[in-house]
Short mmCIF file of C-alpha atoms in Angstrom, two decimals:
data_model
loop_
_atom_site.label_atom_id
_atom_site.label_comp_id
_atom_site.label_asym_id
_atom_site.label_seq_id
_atom_site.Cartn_x
_atom_site.Cartn_y
_atom_site.Cartn_z
CA MET A 1122 4.22 -16.12 -44.55
CA SER A 1123 1.62 -18.77 -43.71
CA MET A 1124 -1.33 -18.34 -41.49
CA GLU A 1125 -0.24 -21.34 -39.46
CA LEU A 1126 3.16 -19.89 -38.73
CA LEU A 1127 1.60 -16.71 -37.43
CA LEU A 1128 -0.95 -18.62 -35.30
CA GLN A 1129 1.86 -20.75 -34.01
CA ALA A 1130 3.79 -17.64 -33.04
CA ALA A 1131 0.79 -16.15 -31.38
CA VAL A 1132 0.08 -19.18 -29.19
CA SER A 1133 3.80 -19.60 -28.15
CA GLY A 1134 3.95 -15.85 -27.50
CA PHE A 1135 0.82 -15.97 -25.37
CA LEU A 1136 2.32 -18.89 -23.28
CA MET A 1137 5.52 -16.96 -22.83
CA GLY A 1138 3.47 -13.88 -21.87
CA GLY A 1139 1.91 -15.89 -19.02
CA ILE A 1140 5.39 -16.31 -17.48
CA TYR A 1141 6.25 -12.77 -18.15
CA ALA A 1142 3.06 -11.83 -16.27
CA LEU A 1143 4.21 -13.50 -13.08
CA ILE A 1144 7.66 -11.79 -13.26
CA ALA A 1145 6.04 -8.33 -13.95
CA LEU A 1146 3.47 -8.77 -11.22
CA ALA A 1147 6.25 -9.05 -8.68
CA LEU A 1148 7.85 -5.89 -9.98
CA ALA A 1149 4.45 -4.04 -10.09
CA LEU A 1150 3.64 -5.06 -6.55
CA VAL A 1151 6.97 -3.80 -5.26
CA PHE A 1152 6.47 -0.53 -7.03
CA GLY A 1153 2.93 -0.20 -5.86
CA VAL A 1154 3.72 -0.85 -2.19
CA MET A 1155 7.06 1.02 -1.71
CA GLY A 1156 7.31 3.22 -4.80
CA VAL A 1157 10.66 1.74 -5.85
CA LEU A 1158 11.18 0.66 -9.50
CA ASN A 1159 13.64 -2.19 -9.04
CA PHE A 1160 15.98 -2.26 -12.04
CA ALA A 1161 17.66 -5.38 -10.56
CA HIS A 1162 14.43 -7.29 -10.70
CA GLY A 1163 15.52 -9.53 -13.59
CA ASP A 1164 18.84 -10.15 -11.89
CA LEU A 1165 17.11 -11.47 -8.86
CA LEU A 1166 15.24 -13.67 -11.30
CA MET A 1167 18.58 -14.76 -12.76
CA VAL A 1168 19.83 -15.70 -9.27
CA GLY A 1169 16.76 -17.96 -9.03
CA MET A 1170 17.40 -19.45 -12.44
CA TYR A 1171 20.94 -20.39 -11.41
CA GLY A 1172 19.48 -21.80 -8.19
CA VAL A 1173 17.18 -24.01 -10.23
CA VAL A 1174 20.09 -25.09 -12.36
CA LEU A 1175 22.09 -26.13 -9.23
CA ILE A 1176 19.13 -28.00 -7.62
CA CYS A 1177 18.36 -29.82 -10.91
CA ALA A 1178 22.01 -30.82 -11.42
CA ALA A 1179 22.28 -32.15 -7.90
CA THR A 1180 18.95 -33.97 -7.63
CA ASN A 1181 17.54 -34.61 -11.15
CA LEU A 1182 14.24 -33.00 -10.07
CA SER A 1183 12.03 -31.25 -12.56
CA PRO A 1184 12.77 -27.54 -12.74
CA PHE A 1185 9.26 -26.77 -11.64
CA ILE A 1186 9.87 -28.65 -8.31
CA ALA A 1187 13.30 -27.04 -8.07
CA GLY A 1188 11.77 -23.63 -8.44
CA LEU A 1189 9.34 -24.39 -5.59
CA LEU A 1190 12.18 -25.62 -3.46
CA ILE A 1191 14.23 -22.51 -3.76
CA VAL A 1192 11.31 -20.19 -2.83
CA PRO A 1193 12.48 -19.95 0.89
CA ALA A 1194 16.02 -19.16 -0.16
CA MET A 1195 14.77 -16.41 -2.55
CA VAL A 1196 12.44 -15.04 0.14
CA LEU A 1197 15.48 -14.82 2.42
CA ILE A 1198 17.53 -13.12 -0.25
CA GLY A 1199 14.66 -10.62 -0.80
CA TRP A 1200 14.50 -10.06 2.93
CA VAL A 1201 18.23 -9.23 3.26
CA VAL A 1202 18.26 -7.10 0.09
CA PHE A 1203 15.32 -5.13 1.40
CA ILE A 1204 16.82 -4.46 4.81
CA LEU A 1205 20.31 -3.57 3.49
CA LEU A 1206 19.55 -1.71 0.19
CA ILE A 1207 15.93 -1.06 -0.46
CA ARG A 1208 14.63 0.24 2.93
CA PRO A 1209 17.07 3.21 2.94
CA ILE A 1210 15.81 4.38 -0.45
CA VAL A 1211 12.09 4.00 0.12
CA GLY A 1212 10.75 7.58 -0.41
CA SER A 1213 14.00 8.84 -1.96
CA ALA A 1214 14.16 10.62 -5.32
CA PRO A 1215 13.53 8.29 -8.20
CA LEU A 1216 17.05 8.93 -9.66
CA VAL A 1217 18.65 7.71 -6.31
CA GLN A 1218 16.45 4.65 -6.46
CA ALA A 1219 17.43 3.95 -10.10
CA GLN A 1220 21.13 4.40 -9.33
CA LEU A 1221 21.03 2.05 -6.48
CA THR A 1222 19.05 -0.67 -8.12
CA ILE A 1223 21.05 -0.40 -11.45
CA GLY A 1224 24.18 -0.65 -9.31
CA MET A 1225 22.74 -3.73 -7.64
CA SER A 1226 22.07 -5.21 -11.04
CA PHE A 1227 25.75 -4.83 -12.08
CA VAL A 1228 26.93 -6.37 -8.85
CA ILE A 1229 24.64 -9.44 -9.19
CA GLN A 1230 25.69 -9.83 -12.88
CA SER A 1231 29.40 -9.60 -12.04
CA ALA A 1232 29.04 -12.07 -9.14
CA ALA A 1233 27.23 -14.50 -11.46
CA LEU A 1234 29.92 -14.17 -14.06
CA LEU A 1235 32.69 -14.91 -11.43
CA TRP A 1236 30.80 -17.78 -10.03
CA PHE A 1237 29.38 -19.51 -13.10
CA GLY A 1238 31.35 -18.00 -15.94
CA ALA A 1239 29.81 -16.72 -19.13
CA ASP A 1240 28.63 -20.19 -20.32
CA LEU A 1241 25.03 -20.80 -21.01
CA PHE A 1242 23.40 -23.20 -18.56
CA ASN A 1243 20.09 -25.14 -19.13
CA VAL A 1244 18.32 -27.93 -17.40
CA ARG A 1245 17.75 -31.36 -18.91
CA SER A 1246 14.23 -32.10 -17.85
CA GLU A 1247 12.23 -35.28 -18.50
CA LEU A 1248 9.80 -33.14 -20.58
CA GLY A 1249 12.70 -32.21 -22.79
CA SER A 1250 11.39 -31.10 -26.18
CA SER A 1251 8.11 -33.02 -25.91
CA SER A 1252 5.18 -31.25 -27.49
CA ILE A 1253 1.45 -31.38 -28.09
CA ARG A 1254 -0.02 -31.12 -31.54
CA LEU A 1255 -3.28 -29.20 -32.06
CA GLY A 1256 -4.05 -29.40 -35.82
CA ASP A 1257 -1.17 -27.50 -37.37
CA ILE A 1258 0.03 -25.93 -34.19
CA VAL A 1259 2.75 -27.42 -32.04
CA ILE A 1260 2.72 -26.46 -28.40
CA SER A 1261 5.87 -27.10 -26.46
CA ALA A 1262 4.97 -29.04 -23.37
CA PRO A 1263 7.44 -27.36 -20.93
CA LEU A 1264 6.27 -23.92 -22.22
CA LEU A 1265 2.62 -24.87 -21.67
CA ILE A 1266 3.22 -26.20 -18.18
CA GLY A 1267 5.38 -23.16 -17.38
CA CYS A 1268 2.67 -20.89 -18.41
CA LEU A 1269 0.04 -22.73 -16.45
CA VAL A 1270 2.22 -22.81 -13.32
CA ALA A 1271 3.00 -19.01 -13.67
CA LEU A 1272 -0.67 -18.24 -14.24
CA LEU A 1273 -1.63 -20.34 -11.17
CA ALA A 1274 0.96 -18.47 -9.12
CA SER A 1275 -0.31 -15.13 -10.39
CA GLY A 1276 -3.89 -16.12 -9.57
CA LEU A 1277 -2.84 -17.14 -6.01
CA LEU A 1278 -1.16 -13.75 -5.60
CA ALA A 1279 -4.24 -11.92 -6.94
CA TRP A 1280 -6.51 -13.94 -4.63
CA PHE A 1281 -4.20 -13.18 -1.67
CA LEU A 1282 -4.36 -9.45 -2.34
CA SER A 1283 -8.12 -9.27 -2.98
CA ALA A 1284 -9.51 -11.66 -0.43
CA THR A 1285 -7.31 -11.81 2.64
CA ILE A 1286 -6.88 -9.39 5.50
CA TRP A 1287 -3.16 -9.04 4.89
CA GLY A 1288 -4.02 -8.47 1.23
CA TYR A 1289 -6.27 -5.58 2.26
CA ARG A 1290 -3.48 -4.20 4.49
CA ILE A 1291 -0.94 -4.43 1.61
CA ARG A 1292 -3.30 -2.59 -0.78
CA ALA A 1293 -4.08 -0.01 1.87
CA THR A 1294 -0.34 0.56 2.38
CA ALA A 1295 0.08 0.87 -1.39
CA GLU A 1296 -2.60 3.50 -1.64
CA ASP A 1297 -1.98 5.64 1.45
CA PRO A 1298 0.91 4.45 3.65
CA VAL A 1299 0.39 7.27 6.19
CA MET A 1300 -3.31 6.35 6.67
CA ALA A 1301 -2.32 2.71 6.85
CA GLN A 1302 -0.06 3.51 9.76
CA LEU A 1303 -2.81 5.36 11.55
CA CYS A 1304 -4.89 2.16 11.21
CA GLY A 1305 -2.14 0.28 12.96
CA VAL A 1306 -0.62 -1.36 9.86
CA PRO A 1307 3.15 -1.81 10.41
CA VAL A 1308 4.02 -0.29 7.09
CA GLN A 1309 7.70 -1.04 7.13
CA ARG A 1310 7.03 -4.73 7.95
CA VAL A 1311 4.50 -4.86 5.15
CA GLN A 1312 7.06 -3.43 2.67
CA ARG A 1313 9.74 -5.91 3.90
CA TRP A 1314 7.33 -8.83 3.49
CA VAL A 1315 6.17 -7.70 0.05
CA PHE A 1316 9.70 -7.38 -1.17
CA ALA A 1317 10.69 -10.76 0.22
CA GLY A 1318 7.51 -12.35 -1.18
CA ALA A 1319 7.90 -10.79 -4.60
CA THR A 1320 11.53 -12.12 -4.71
CA GLY A 1321 10.22 -15.50 -3.57
CA SER A 1322 7.71 -15.54 -6.45
CA LEU A 1323 10.60 -14.98 -8.86
CA ALA A 1324 11.82 -18.51 -7.80
CA ILE A 1325 8.50 -19.95 -9.26
CA ALA A 1326 9.04 -18.00 -12.51
CA ALA A 1327 12.71 -19.16 -12.57
CA GLY A 1328 11.43 -22.83 -12.34
CA CYS A 1329 9.01 -22.14 -15.26
CA LEU A 1330 11.67 -20.55 -17.41
CA MET A 1331 14.30 -23.21 -16.84
CA ALA A 1332 11.97 -25.83 -18.18
CA PHE A 1333 12.79 -24.66 -21.70
CA TYR A 1334 15.10 -21.65 -21.40
CA HIS A 1335 18.74 -20.99 -20.59
CA VAL A 1336 20.45 -18.77 -18.10
CA THR A 1337 23.54 -16.61 -18.49
CA PRO A 1338 24.80 -13.78 -16.31
CA VAL A 1339 23.25 -11.17 -18.62
CA VAL A 1340 19.82 -12.76 -18.91
CA GLY A 1341 18.56 -10.58 -15.97
CA LEU A 1342 18.91 -7.44 -17.94
CA GLN A 1343 16.64 -8.75 -20.61
CA PHE A 1344 14.00 -9.63 -18.07
CA SER A 1345 14.42 -6.40 -16.12
CA VAL A 1346 13.76 -4.34 -19.28
CA LEU A 1347 10.91 -6.58 -20.34
CA SER A 1348 9.14 -6.36 -17.02
CA LEU A 1349 9.69 -2.68 -16.71
CA LEU A 1350 8.07 -2.29 -20.20
CA ILE A 1351 5.18 -4.43 -19.01
CA VAL A 1352 4.65 -2.59 -15.74
CA VAL A 1353 4.78 0.85 -17.41
CA LEU A 1354 2.55 -0.31 -20.26
CA GLY A 1355 0.07 -1.81 -17.85
CA GLY A 1356 -0.07 1.49 -15.96
CA LEU A 1357 2.38 1.84 -13.09
CA GLY A 1358 1.25 -0.24 -10.19
CA ASP A 1359 -1.85 -1.55 -11.94
CA LEU A 1360 -1.70 -5.32 -11.47
CA ARG A 1361 -4.43 -6.24 -13.91
CA GLY A 1362 -2.99 -3.90 -16.47
CA ALA A 1363 0.39 -5.62 -16.05
CA MET A 1364 -1.26 -8.98 -16.59
CA VAL A 1365 -2.76 -7.85 -19.83
CA ALA A 1366 0.45 -6.01 -20.96
CA ALA A 1367 2.52 -9.07 -20.37
CA LEU A 1368 0.33 -11.25 -22.64
CA VAL A 1369 0.25 -8.48 -25.30
CA LEU A 1370 4.07 -8.11 -25.24
CA GLY A 1371 4.54 -11.94 -25.26
CA VAL A 1372 2.44 -12.27 -28.38
CA ALA A 1373 3.98 -9.22 -30.08
CA GLU A 1374 7.47 -10.52 -29.40
CA ALA A 1375 6.83 -13.90 -30.87
CA MET A 1376 4.96 -12.50 -33.85
CA THR A 1377 7.79 -10.10 -34.74
CA SER A 1378 10.26 -12.88 -34.43
CA ALA A 1379 8.18 -14.99 -36.87
CA ILE A 1380 7.57 -12.24 -39.37
CA PHE A 1381 11.08 -10.62 -39.38
CA ASN A 1382 13.64 -12.23 -37.25
CA SER A 1383 14.31 -12.69 -33.53
CA ALA A 1384 16.85 -9.88 -33.56
CA SER A 1385 14.18 -7.34 -34.39
CA ALA A 1386 11.84 -8.41 -31.65
CA PRO A 1387 13.19 -6.08 -28.90
CA ALA A 1388 12.96 -3.16 -31.32
CA ALA A 1389 9.45 -3.96 -32.20
CA LEU A 1390 8.58 -4.18 -28.54
CA TYR A 1391 9.84 -0.58 -28.05
CA ILE A 1392 7.95 0.74 -31.02
CA LEU A 1393 4.81 -0.96 -29.67
CA PHE A 1394 5.55 0.35 -26.17
CA GLY A 1395 5.91 3.94 -27.53
CA ALA A 1396 2.84 3.75 -29.60
CA ALA A 1397 0.79 2.35 -26.75
CA LEU A 1398 2.01 5.06 -24.40
CA LEU A 1399 1.19 7.84 -26.91
CA LEU A 1400 -2.32 6.51 -27.27
CA ARG A 1401 -2.91 5.37 -23.67
CA PRO A 1402 -0.54 7.42 -21.44
CA HIS A 1403 -1.98 6.00 -18.22
CA GLY A 1404 -1.49 2.36 -19.22
CA LEU A 1405 -3.38 -0.18 -21.33
CA LEU A 1406 -6.35 -0.22 -18.96
CA GLY A 1407 -5.84 3.47 -18.26
CA ARG A 1408 -6.65 3.34 -14.58
CA GLY A 1409 -3.34 4.33 -12.96
CA ALA A 1410 -2.05 2.47 -9.93
CA THR A 1411 -4.54 -0.07 -8.55
CA VAL A 1412 -2.62 -2.54 -6.38
CA MET B 116 -6.23 11.73 33.23
CA LYS B 117 -6.67 10.19 29.74
CA LEU B 118 -4.26 12.37 27.89
CA SER B 119 -1.92 14.97 29.21
CA ILE B 120 0.46 17.07 27.18
CA GLU B 121 3.12 19.42 28.67
CA GLY B 122 5.48 21.82 26.98
CA LEU B 123 5.03 20.28 23.53
CA VAL B 124 7.36 21.68 20.87
CA SER B 125 6.94 20.26 17.39
CA GLY B 126 7.17 21.19 13.74
CA TYR B 127 8.49 20.33 10.34
CA GLY B 128 12.07 20.93 9.00
CA LEU B 129 13.54 24.06 10.45
CA LEU B 130 10.18 25.41 11.42
CA ASP B 131 8.62 25.04 14.87
CA VAL B 132 4.79 25.05 14.69
CA LEU B 133 3.93 24.32 18.29
CA HIS B 134 5.84 26.31 20.93
CA GLY B 135 5.14 24.65 24.23
CA VAL B 136 1.61 23.45 24.18
CA GLY B 137 -0.08 21.90 27.22
CA ILE B 138 -3.56 20.24 27.34
CA GLU B 139 -5.28 17.81 29.53
CA ILE B 140 -8.23 15.53 28.83
CA ASP B 141 -10.02 13.42 31.39
CA ASP B 142 -11.46 9.99 30.77
CA GLY B 143 -14.72 10.23 28.89
CA GLU B 144 -14.37 13.98 28.28
CA VAL B 145 -15.07 15.73 24.95
CA VAL B 146 -12.53 18.52 24.38
CA ALA B 147 -12.28 20.84 21.35
CA VAL B 148 -9.25 22.69 20.03
CA ILE B 149 -10.18 25.74 18.00
CA GLY B 150 -8.12 28.40 16.37
CA PRO B 151 -7.28 30.07 13.04
CA ASN B 152 -5.75 28.27 10.06
CA GLY B 153 -2.06 27.62 10.54
CA ALA B 154 -2.22 27.83 14.33
CA GLY B 155 -0.92 24.22 14.58
CA LYS B 156 -4.20 22.30 15.32
CA SER B 157 -3.48 19.53 12.84
CA THR B 158 0.19 19.52 13.82
CA LEU B 159 -0.95 18.97 17.45
CA LEU B 160 -2.94 15.84 16.36
CA ARG B 161 -0.21 14.60 14.08
CA THR B 162 2.32 14.90 16.91
CA ILE B 163 0.12 12.98 19.36
CA SER B 164 -0.49 10.20 16.87
CA GLY B 165 3.30 9.89 16.05
CA LEU B 166 3.19 11.12 12.44
CA VAL B 167 5.38 14.05 13.55
CA THR B 168 8.12 13.54 16.14
CA ALA B 169 7.95 15.87 19.14
CA ARG B 170 11.07 18.07 19.64
CA SER B 171 10.50 18.36 23.35
CA GLY B 172 7.79 17.98 25.89
CA ALA B 173 5.65 15.11 27.27
CA ILE B 174 2.75 13.28 25.70
CA ARG B 175 1.18 10.92 28.32
CA TYR B 176 -1.66 8.65 27.41
CA ASP B 177 -3.21 6.60 30.29
CA GLY B 178 -0.21 7.75 32.30
CA ASN B 179 2.42 6.37 29.95
CA GLU B 180 4.75 8.44 27.84
CA ILE B 181 3.94 7.76 24.17
CA GLY B 182 6.21 10.42 22.67
CA GLY B 183 8.70 8.04 20.94
CA LEU B 184 6.23 5.46 19.66
CA ALA B 185 5.80 4.68 15.99
CA ALA B 186 2.49 5.89 14.39
CA SER B 187 1.36 2.33 13.86
CA GLU B 188 1.84 1.54 17.57
CA ILE B 189 -0.28 4.27 19.01
CA PRO B 190 -3.69 3.14 17.75
CA ARG B 191 -2.94 -0.27 19.38
CA LEU B 192 -3.07 1.50 22.73
CA GLY B 193 -6.65 2.59 21.96
CA LEU B 194 -5.85 6.16 20.77
CA VAL B 195 -7.02 6.58 17.16
CA HIS B 196 -6.52 9.64 14.85
CA VAL B 197 -9.10 10.42 12.10
CA PRO B 198 -7.12 12.80 9.99
CA GLU B 199 -8.35 15.77 8.07
CA ALA B 200 -9.72 15.01 4.56
CA ARG B 201 -10.83 11.48 5.63
CA HIS B 202 -8.25 9.53 3.74
CA VAL B 203 -10.42 6.45 3.08
CA PHE B 204 -8.71 3.73 0.96
CA GLY B 205 -10.60 4.46 -2.28
CA ARG B 206 -9.51 1.31 -4.09
CA LEU B 207 -10.84 -0.88 -1.25
CA THR B 208 -14.48 -1.62 -0.56
CA VAL B 209 -16.22 -0.04 2.42
CA GLU B 210 -16.01 -3.29 4.35
CA GLN B 211 -12.32 -3.77 3.44
CA ASN B 212 -11.64 -0.30 4.75
CA LEU B 213 -13.28 -1.24 8.07
CA VAL B 214 -11.31 -4.52 8.27
CA VAL B 215 -8.08 -2.59 7.77
CA GLY B 216 -9.24 -0.37 10.58
CA ALA B 217 -9.44 -3.34 12.84
CA THR B 218 -5.73 -4.00 12.48
CA ALA B 219 -5.08 -2.01 15.68
CA ALA B 220 -7.79 -3.73 17.69
CA PRO B 221 -6.63 -5.62 20.80
CA SER B 222 -5.98 -9.27 20.07
CA GLY B 223 -8.98 -11.45 20.57
CA THR B 224 -11.37 -8.79 19.48
CA ASP B 225 -14.49 -10.15 17.75
CA ARG B 226 -14.21 -8.48 14.38
CA LYS B 227 -17.75 -9.47 13.31
CA LYS B 228 -19.15 -7.83 16.44
CA ALA B 229 -17.11 -4.65 15.86
CA LEU B 230 -18.40 -4.55 12.28
CA SER B 231 -22.07 -4.95 13.20
CA GLU B 232 -21.68 -2.18 15.78
CA VAL B 233 -20.24 0.21 13.23
CA TYR B 234 -23.01 -0.79 10.83
CA GLU B 235 -25.53 -0.09 13.53
CA LEU B 236 -24.11 3.37 14.10
CA PHE B 237 -23.86 4.13 10.30
CA PRO B 238 -26.46 1.91 8.47
CA MET B 239 -25.44 3.55 5.30
CA LEU B 240 -22.05 1.78 5.46
CA ASN B 241 -23.78 -1.61 5.62
CA GLU B 242 -25.81 -0.83 2.46
CA LYS B 243 -22.60 0.14 0.68
CA ALA B 244 -20.41 -2.52 2.20
CA ARG B 245 -19.31 -3.98 -1.11
CA ASP B 246 -18.87 -0.58 -2.96
CA LEU B 247 -15.54 0.96 -3.57
CA ALA B 248 -14.89 3.70 -1.00
CA SER B 249 -13.87 6.09 -3.76
CA GLY B 250 -17.52 6.06 -4.93
CA LEU B 251 -18.91 7.41 -1.63
CA SER B 252 -19.95 10.97 -1.14
CA GLY B 253 -17.89 13.25 1.14
CA GLY B 254 -20.22 12.73 4.10
CA GLN B 255 -20.26 8.97 3.56
CA GLN B 256 -16.47 8.98 3.36
CA GLN B 257 -16.37 10.92 6.73
CA MET B 258 -18.66 8.34 8.35
CA LEU B 259 -16.50 5.58 6.92
CA ALA B 260 -13.38 7.26 8.32
CA ILE B 261 -14.97 7.45 11.75
CA GLY B 262 -16.31 3.82 11.43
CA ARG B 263 -12.82 2.65 10.50
CA ALA B 264 -11.39 4.30 13.58
CA LEU B 265 -13.98 2.56 15.79
CA MET B 266 -13.00 -0.82 14.39
CA ALA B 267 -9.83 -0.51 16.48
CA ARG B 268 -11.96 -0.53 19.60
CA PRO B 269 -10.50 2.81 20.81
CA SER B 270 -11.00 4.44 24.14
CA MET B 271 -10.13 7.79 22.69
CA ILE B 272 -10.35 9.26 19.20
CA MET B 273 -9.00 12.48 17.71
CA LEU B 274 -11.11 14.00 14.92
CA ASP B 275 -9.50 16.59 12.65
CA GLU B 276 -12.01 18.87 10.95
CA PRO B 277 -14.76 16.24 10.54
CA SER B 278 -17.25 18.68 9.10
CA LEU B 279 -14.98 20.26 6.57
CA GLY B 280 -16.66 20.47 3.10
CA LEU B 281 -19.85 18.68 4.11
CA ALA B 282 -23.37 19.82 3.72
CA PRO B 283 -25.16 21.11 6.92
CA LEU B 284 -27.53 18.24 7.00
CA VAL B 285 -24.74 15.65 6.72
CA VAL B 286 -22.81 17.49 9.51
CA GLU B 287 -25.84 17.21 11.75
CA GLN B 288 -26.18 13.44 11.09
CA MET B 289 -22.54 12.95 11.77
CA TYR B 290 -22.67 14.89 15.08
CA GLU B 291 -25.68 12.75 16.07
CA ALA B 292 -23.52 9.67 15.67
CA LEU B 293 -20.70 11.29 17.49
CA ASP B 294 -23.13 12.11 20.32
CA ASP B 295 -23.93 8.41 20.62
CA LEU B 296 -20.22 7.75 20.93
CA ARG B 297 -19.78 10.37 23.60
CA ARG B 298 -22.66 8.88 25.59
CA SER B 299 -20.99 5.45 25.33
CA GLY B 300 -18.05 6.95 27.19
CA LEU B 301 -15.61 7.52 24.37
CA THR B 302 -13.04 10.27 25.06
CA ILE B 303 -12.97 12.74 22.07
CA LEU B 304 -10.43 15.37 21.08
CA LEU B 305 -12.03 17.46 18.37
CA VAL B 306 -10.35 19.95 16.04
CA GLU B 307 -13.04 21.86 14.27
CA GLN B 308 -13.17 24.91 12.10
CA ASP B 309 -16.89 25.30 12.75
CA VAL B 310 -16.51 26.97 16.14
CA TYR B 311 -20.22 27.04 16.93
CA MET B 312 -20.38 23.31 16.39
CA ALA B 313 -17.28 22.67 18.36
CA LEU B 314 -18.38 24.65 21.41
CA ASP B 315 -21.83 23.03 21.20
CA PHE B 316 -20.43 19.52 21.24
CA ALA B 317 -17.45 19.78 23.51
CA SER B 318 -17.66 20.56 27.21
CA ARG B 319 -14.25 22.31 27.28
CA ALA B 320 -12.04 23.91 24.59
CA TYR B 321 -8.60 25.18 24.04
CA VAL B 322 -7.93 28.11 21.71
CA LEU B 323 -4.67 27.54 19.87
CA GLU B 324 -3.09 30.63 18.30
CA SER B 325 0.36 30.73 16.57
CA GLY B 326 1.37 27.46 18.27
CA ARG B 327 0.44 28.48 21.81
CA ILE B 328 -2.64 27.94 23.95
CA ALA B 329 -4.12 31.45 24.06
CA LEU B 330 -7.21 30.62 26.00
CA ALA B 331 -8.84 27.60 27.66
CA GLY B 332 -12.05 26.97 29.55
CA ALA B 333 -15.51 25.56 29.62
CA SER B 334 -17.37 25.86 26.28
CA ASP B 335 -20.08 28.03 27.86
CA ASP B 336 -17.54 30.49 29.19
CA LEU B 337 -15.64 30.69 25.91
CA ARG B 338 -18.85 31.32 23.96
CA ASP B 339 -19.28 34.47 26.05
CA ASP B 340 -15.57 35.49 25.88
CA ASP B 341 -15.02 38.75 24.00
CA HIS B 342 -11.90 37.57 22.19
CA VAL B 343 -13.60 34.33 21.00
CA ARG B 344 -16.72 36.22 20.04
CA ARG B 345 -14.74 38.66 17.99
CA SER B 346 -12.24 36.32 16.38
CA TYR B 347 -14.20 33.11 15.90
CA LEU B 348 -17.86 33.70 16.23
CA GLY B 349 -18.01 36.91 14.25
CA ILE B 350 -20.15 38.71 16.71
#
C-alpha cells in the first residue's frame, strides 16, 4: 500500500464528501424544521438524477446546468410531496413517520424501475474523464467541479439561514415552533417551503453527481442510508456537524475502498459510525440540534 | 372595549379547564388575572392567542371574533402573547430574536425604529445584541421576551408569569419598564403569581378559581377583600 494511493483516496473521498454534505444538509434541515426523518430522501435525489439524464440527453447541456434547470421541477415535487404526505405526519410518532417515508421510498423506486428499467444511466459530459495532476495525485475534473458546486450551494444555504430574516424565522421554527407561531411566523408555510427548498437543492446535488456517477432505481437507498448516517453522526439537526460528518465519511469510504476493496466500504462506514456514536453520542461536534 | 370574552369553555383532550369564563378589558387598561396553580390562567391566555381552540364562547378583539384564527394570525392584529417561561430562541442572537418578533408587525413598519425603541426601553438588550439568547440570565431573557413582543407593534400584550423565578431587583426593573409601556397606552393583560405585584400594577383584577371567575373588581377593593387576603396575600 503506497502513500500516494492513500493520499489519492483521501483527496477523492474529501471531494465526494463535499457532495454528500449538500445532500445531507437538505435532510438535516428537514429534520430540524419539521422533526421528520425522511427515509425517501435519496429517492428524491434519484428522481433528480434521472431528470438530469433526461435533460442532458435532450439538450447536450452539461449536467451541472441540467441540475440547475430542474430545480423548479424538484421544488414543485417537494411542494406536492409535503402537502400530500409529509404534512399529515408532522408531529406523529417516529415509527409512523418512518413507515410512511420508507413506503414512499419503495413507491419511487418501483416507479423508476417501471419507467426507466433497471439499466444503469449516465451522462456523457464534455468534461468526460478529464483530470488534473497534482504531483502524484490525479483529481477527476468532474468530481472537483461537483464538489465545488455542492460546497457553493451549501454555503449559500448556510448564508441564507444565518443572515436573512427568513433564515432567522426558519431557525426559530426549528427551535420552538409554538413560540415562532406566537411571533407571527406561519409555521406550516415555513415547513412547506423548507421541504420544497430542500428537495430543490437535491437537483443541484443530482447535477453534481451525474457529472461522473450513474443512476439506477436503487441508487436512492444508498444515498438515503449515507445521508442518514451523516445526519446522525453530525448530531441530529446540527448543520455544521453534518457538514463535518459528510467530509469524514467521504474520506473514510474512499480510504476503505483503497485499503480493502469497494465492497467493504459500507461495512467500514457502519463500524466508524458505531464507534463515533459510542464516543460522541450527541454527534461529532456534540452540540445537538443547531439549525 | 379592547378585548371581551364571554362564556369561554376550553381545555385539553377530554378535560375542560375553563368552564365559561367572561372578562372584559378596555382600551389602555391594565388588568390582572390571579388565582391558584391549575386554575386555568395560562389556558385562558393560550386560548386567546389561538394555541388552544375554544370549545365554546366568544373572544372578541377590537370588536371582531378571533376565536377560529390561527396562532400566527392573532399577533398580526396587534395582540401579542408573552408565554410563561419566556421561550426565547436560544440559538439565535438577541437581535435575531427581536427581528423574528417583528414578523407580526403591520406591513410598512420601520423595523430599525422599532428596534431602537426596544433598545431604549431595555438598554441591556442593545449591549448584548450579538450574543446568543441562551447565554442571557433569566431576567435578561424575560426582557428579551417582552422586547420581542413589542417588535410586533402591539396594541395589547398578554404576559404570563413575567416575574416567575426572577430576583426581586430584576422584577422591579422589569415592572419599571412595563410601567413605561402602560403610560404609553398599551393595553396589558397580566397573569401573575405574585399577587401583591399584580394588584399594585393592575387597576382591576379577576380571580380565577377552578376554571371560573370567582371574584372581580378594582385592585384596591380586592386587596381588602377577605377571601383574597386569606387565600392569596396570606394575611
